Amino acid sequence: MIGMREDKKQKFMQEYIEASRKKRKKIIIVSVMAVILAVGGIWYSNSGPYKSDDGGNYFVEETPSYKGKKVEMSLIEAEQKDGKIMIPLSEVVDKKIVRFEYKDSDPEHVFYGQIKGKMPIMAFLTTAGRVVVASSICEPCYGTEFYFQDDSLVCVACGTRWRNTDLFGEAGGCVKYPPEELKYTVEGDKIVLPESVIKDWQPRFFTEDVMG
C-alpha cells in the first residue's frame, strides 16, 4: 500500500512539474509575441513618411535620393492672381528644389530685416516624396539660398544643415531656425499658396536690431 501511495505521489509530482513547465513556456511565448508586436508597431509608426502639421502633405510617386549629390536651387517665376501664388508642381518634381518670390503690392512692406517688397519662398521634394513649401530664409544669418547635399538641406550663407524630410536641425549655428513651412494646396499641376499666408508671415528670430 505504501508503495502504491508513493507511486501515485511521484506520478502526481511529475504531472504537476510537466504542467508547470508547459504553463511557463506558454507565458514566455505570449510575452515574446507581445514584445514583437509592440516593437513592430513602433517601427511601423516611425517608418511611415513624415507629415507636417504646419505645412503641406502632398506626396508624389518619386522618392529621390540626394546621397553623394549637390543639388543647387533653381530660380523660377511664380504667378500671382486672385489672391493666390502659384507655381508648377512639375517644376518642383523636375528640379527638386526651387526658389521664387512673392511680390507685395507695397514695395516698402518689410518682411524681415532688409527683405522688403519681395518675400523669398522655396519649394522642394523630400526623399520621401513630400512636397514642401517654406520661407526661403535662414533667419539668424539672413541667408535666402539653399541647396541639397547628402540628403540635407544646407544654407549657402552659413552652412547650417537640416534633415530634408522634416527640417530637423543636424549641424550649424542656425539649427533652431529652419525655413518655416507654409500651408499650400495642389490644384492640377499647380502648387497654390494663399497670398494671406505670405503677407501674415512673421519671423521667429525676432529682435529690435533685426527688425529695426
Tab-separated table of C-alpha atoms in Angstrom:
chain	number	residue	atom	x	y	z
A	1	MET	CA	0.000	0.000	0.000
A	2	ILE	CA	2.784	2.333	0.947
A	3	GLY	CA	4.497	1.586	-2.353
A	4	MET	CA	1.315	2.361	-4.316
A	5	ARG	CA	0.886	5.692	-2.495
A	6	GLU	CA	4.494	6.586	-3.265
A	7	ASP	CA	3.975	5.718	-6.937
A	8	LYS	CA	0.833	7.903	-7.108
A	9	LYS	CA	2.600	10.740	-5.314
A	10	GLN	CA	5.555	10.525	-7.686
A	11	LYS	CA	3.248	10.423	-10.707
A	12	PHE	CA	1.307	13.436	-9.401
A	13	MET	CA	4.513	15.402	-8.889
A	14	GLN	CA	5.733	14.559	-12.384
A	15	GLU	CA	2.410	15.661	-13.892
A	16	TYR	CA	2.480	18.858	-11.807
A	17	ILE	CA	6.037	19.662	-12.862
A	18	GLU	CA	5.213	18.985	-16.513
A	19	ALA	CA	2.069	21.134	-16.348
A	20	SER	CA	4.023	23.969	-14.696
A	21	ARG	CA	6.716	23.737	-17.364
A	22	LYS	CA	4.128	23.971	-20.159
A	23	LYS	CA	2.437	26.914	-18.445
A	24	ARG	CA	5.729	28.807	-18.103
A	25	LYS	CA	6.569	28.071	-21.729
A	26	LYS	CA	3.185	29.394	-22.825
A	27	ILE	CA	3.641	32.582	-20.769
A	28	ILE	CA	7.101	33.135	-22.260
A	29	ILE	CA	5.801	32.654	-25.811
A	30	VAL	CA	2.902	35.064	-25.234
A	31	SER	CA	5.252	37.638	-23.680
A	32	VAL	CA	7.724	37.397	-26.556
A	33	MET	CA	4.933	37.784	-29.097
A	34	ALA	CA	3.624	40.841	-27.242
A	35	VAL	CA	7.074	42.434	-27.312
A	36	ILE	CA	7.471	41.657	-31.024
A	37	LEU	CA	4.088	43.193	-31.805
A	38	ALA	CA	4.843	46.269	-29.714
A	39	VAL	CA	8.237	46.809	-31.324
A	40	GLY	CA	6.743	46.172	-34.741
A	41	GLY	CA	4.032	48.740	-34.091
A	42	ILE	CA	6.576	51.342	-33.010
A	43	TRP	CA	8.760	50.595	-36.040
A	44	TYR	CA	5.786	50.864	-38.382
A	45	SER	CA	4.636	54.173	-36.927
A	46	ASN	CA	8.162	55.608	-37.071
A	47	SER	CA	8.966	54.248	-40.520
A	48	GLY	CA	5.994	55.897	-42.202
A	49	PRO	CA	6.630	59.134	-44.115
A	50	TYR	CA	6.778	62.276	-42.002
A	51	LYS	CA	3.729	64.534	-42.218
A	52	SER	CA	3.813	68.190	-41.254
A	53	ASP	CA	1.229	69.859	-39.039
A	54	ASP	CA	2.376	73.297	-40.167
A	55	GLY	CA	2.940	72.826	-43.887
A	56	GLY	CA	1.520	70.692	-46.671
A	57	ASN	CA	1.465	66.934	-47.108
A	58	TYR	CA	1.175	66.319	-50.831
A	59	PHE	CA	3.188	63.256	-51.884
A	60	VAL	CA	4.342	62.319	-55.371
A	61	GLU	CA	5.423	58.875	-56.525
A	62	GLU	CA	9.084	59.833	-56.902
A	63	THR	CA	11.293	59.420	-53.826
A	64	PRO	CA	14.642	60.918	-54.823
A	65	SER	CA	17.967	60.365	-53.109
A	66	TYR	CA	20.455	63.193	-52.690
A	67	LYS	CA	23.198	60.984	-51.267
A	68	GLY	CA	26.560	61.886	-52.748
A	69	LYS	CA	25.000	64.755	-54.711
A	70	LYS	CA	24.817	68.519	-54.545
A	71	VAL	CA	21.551	69.848	-55.962
A	72	GLU	CA	21.530	73.606	-56.448
A	73	MET	CA	18.420	75.740	-56.008
A	74	SER	CA	16.755	76.839	-59.271
A	75	LEU	CA	15.094	80.242	-59.619
A	76	ILE	CA	11.582	80.185	-61.117
A	77	GLU	CA	8.775	82.696	-61.631
A	78	ALA	CA	5.557	82.478	-59.645
A	79	GLU	CA	2.138	83.501	-60.904
A	80	GLN	CA	0.154	85.888	-58.682
A	81	LYS	CA	-3.559	86.070	-59.377
A	82	ASP	CA	-6.808	86.472	-57.426
A	83	GLY	CA	-5.086	86.433	-54.048
A	84	LYS	CA	-3.103	83.292	-54.855
A	85	ILE	CA	0.544	82.500	-55.550
A	86	MET	CA	1.032	79.590	-57.944
A	87	ILE	CA	3.985	77.596	-59.246
A	88	PRO	CA	4.059	74.433	-61.404
A	89	LEU	CA	4.234	71.201	-59.403
A	90	SER	CA	6.095	69.603	-62.317
A	91	GLU	CA	8.970	72.103	-61.956
A	92	VAL	CA	9.446	71.173	-58.310
A	93	VAL	CA	9.427	67.461	-59.158
A	94	ASP	CA	11.869	68.028	-62.034
A	95	LYS	CA	14.281	70.496	-60.392
A	96	LYS	CA	13.927	69.105	-56.820
A	97	ILE	CA	14.470	72.492	-55.124
A	98	VAL	CA	13.300	75.876	-56.421
A	99	ARG	CA	13.154	79.463	-55.213
A	100	PHE	CA	10.617	82.102	-56.180
A	101	GLU	CA	9.413	85.448	-54.868
A	102	TYR	CA	6.124	86.877	-53.735
A	103	LYS	CA	5.912	90.495	-54.874
A	104	ASP	CA	3.959	92.612	-52.404
A	105	SER	CA	1.762	95.427	-53.699
A	106	ASP	CA	3.552	97.645	-51.182
A	107	PRO	CA	7.254	97.795	-52.152
A	108	GLU	CA	8.079	99.141	-48.686
A	109	HIS	CA	6.460	96.249	-46.817
A	110	VAL	CA	9.180	94.790	-44.574
A	111	PHE	CA	9.119	91.007	-44.372
A	112	TYR	CA	12.344	90.613	-42.425
A	113	GLY	CA	15.267	92.927	-41.761
A	114	GLN	CA	16.325	94.333	-45.127
A	115	ILE	CA	13.973	91.991	-47.005
A	116	LYS	CA	11.127	94.209	-48.153
A	117	GLY	CA	8.722	94.348	-51.062
A	118	LYS	CA	9.533	90.752	-52.009
A	119	MET	CA	9.333	87.577	-49.926
A	120	PRO	CA	11.689	84.724	-50.937
A	121	ILE	CA	9.955	81.333	-50.892
A	122	MET	CA	11.252	77.838	-51.624
A	123	ALA	CA	9.637	74.590	-52.675
A	124	PHE	CA	11.370	71.225	-52.702
A	125	LEU	CA	10.856	67.487	-52.905
A	126	THR	CA	11.893	65.406	-49.900
A	127	THR	CA	13.424	61.948	-50.140
A	128	ALA	CA	10.039	60.598	-49.016
A	129	GLY	CA	8.323	62.259	-51.987
A	130	ARG	CA	6.654	65.011	-49.947
A	131	VAL	CA	6.350	68.474	-51.461
A	132	VAL	CA	7.491	71.173	-49.030
A	133	VAL	CA	6.849	74.891	-49.419
A	134	ALA	CA	8.667	77.153	-46.960
A	135	SER	CA	10.124	80.590	-46.389
A	136	SER	CA	13.469	80.745	-48.171
A	137	ILE	CA	15.127	82.467	-45.239
A	138	CYS	CA	17.682	81.352	-42.659
A	139	GLU	CA	16.541	83.914	-40.112
A	140	PRO	CA	19.630	84.342	-37.876
A	141	CYS	CA	22.100	84.804	-40.765
A	142	TYR	CA	19.781	86.362	-43.412
A	143	GLY	CA	20.584	83.586	-45.902
A	144	THR	CA	17.991	83.200	-48.664
A	145	GLU	CA	19.556	80.480	-50.816
A	146	PHE	CA	19.852	76.768	-50.062
A	147	TYR	CA	20.886	73.502	-51.691
A	148	PHE	CA	20.692	69.753	-51.100
A	149	GLN	CA	23.780	67.773	-50.188
A	150	ASP	CA	23.809	64.193	-48.885
A	151	ASP	CA	20.078	64.286	-48.077
A	152	SER	CA	20.458	67.508	-46.042
A	153	LEU	CA	19.111	70.969	-46.790
A	154	VAL	CA	22.041	73.386	-46.481
A	155	CYS	CA	22.100	77.182	-46.096
A	156	VAL	CA	24.507	78.787	-48.585
A	157	ALA	CA	25.290	81.678	-46.229
A	158	CYS	CA	26.174	79.810	-43.027
A	159	GLY	CA	26.377	76.116	-43.916
A	160	THR	CA	23.756	75.040	-41.366
A	161	ARG	CA	22.242	71.662	-42.253
A	162	TRP	CA	18.721	70.341	-41.695
A	163	ARG	CA	17.240	66.909	-42.386
A	164	ASN	CA	15.314	67.254	-45.646
A	165	THR	CA	12.263	65.254	-44.599
A	166	ASP	CA	11.224	67.276	-41.540
A	167	LEU	CA	13.763	70.152	-41.306
A	168	PHE	CA	15.220	68.817	-38.062
A	169	GLY	CA	18.489	70.611	-37.309
A	170	GLU	CA	21.606	68.484	-37.842
A	171	ALA	CA	24.579	70.854	-37.590
A	172	GLY	CA	25.475	74.527	-37.705
A	173	GLY	CA	24.736	77.781	-35.936
A	174	CYS	CA	21.130	78.262	-37.089
A	175	VAL	CA	19.649	74.789	-36.477
A	176	LYS	CA	16.766	76.180	-34.390
A	177	TYR	CA	15.512	78.309	-37.277
A	178	PRO	CA	14.984	76.172	-40.380
A	179	PRO	CA	13.000	77.585	-43.298
A	180	GLU	CA	9.441	77.743	-41.965
A	181	GLU	CA	6.918	75.502	-43.700
A	182	LEU	CA	3.893	77.182	-45.291
A	183	LYS	CA	0.406	75.833	-45.945
A	184	TYR	CA	-0.434	75.095	-49.575
A	185	THR	CA	-2.799	73.080	-51.740
A	186	VAL	CA	-2.318	71.335	-55.068
A	187	GLU	CA	-4.744	72.039	-57.909
A	188	GLY	CA	-3.907	70.042	-61.002
A	189	ASP	CA	-0.266	70.848	-61.793
A	190	LYS	CA	-0.292	73.980	-59.628
A	191	ILE	CA	1.020	74.390	-56.096
A	192	VAL	CA	-1.165	77.120	-54.636
A	193	LEU	CA	-0.448	79.370	-51.658
A	194	PRO	CA	-2.982	81.880	-50.368
A	195	GLU	CA	-1.498	85.375	-50.542
A	196	SER	CA	-2.588	85.918	-46.937
A	197	VAL	CA	-0.217	83.166	-45.729
A	198	ILE	CA	2.737	85.160	-47.040
A	199	LYS	CA	1.510	88.619	-46.038
A	200	ASP	CA	0.842	87.419	-42.482
A	201	TRP	CA	4.173	85.616	-42.113
A	202	GLN	CA	6.192	86.657	-39.073
A	203	PRO	CA	9.825	85.738	-38.344
A	204	ARG	CA	10.548	83.600	-35.293
A	205	PHE	CA	14.009	85.067	-34.744
A	206	PHE	CA	12.887	88.495	-33.571
A	207	THR	CA	14.948	91.345	-32.119
A	208	GLU	CA	14.764	95.130	-32.446
A	209	ASP	CA	18.145	95.084	-34.185
A	210	VAL	CA	16.904	92.598	-36.793
A	211	MET	CA	13.560	94.231	-37.473
A	212	GLY	CA	14.621	97.801	-36.769
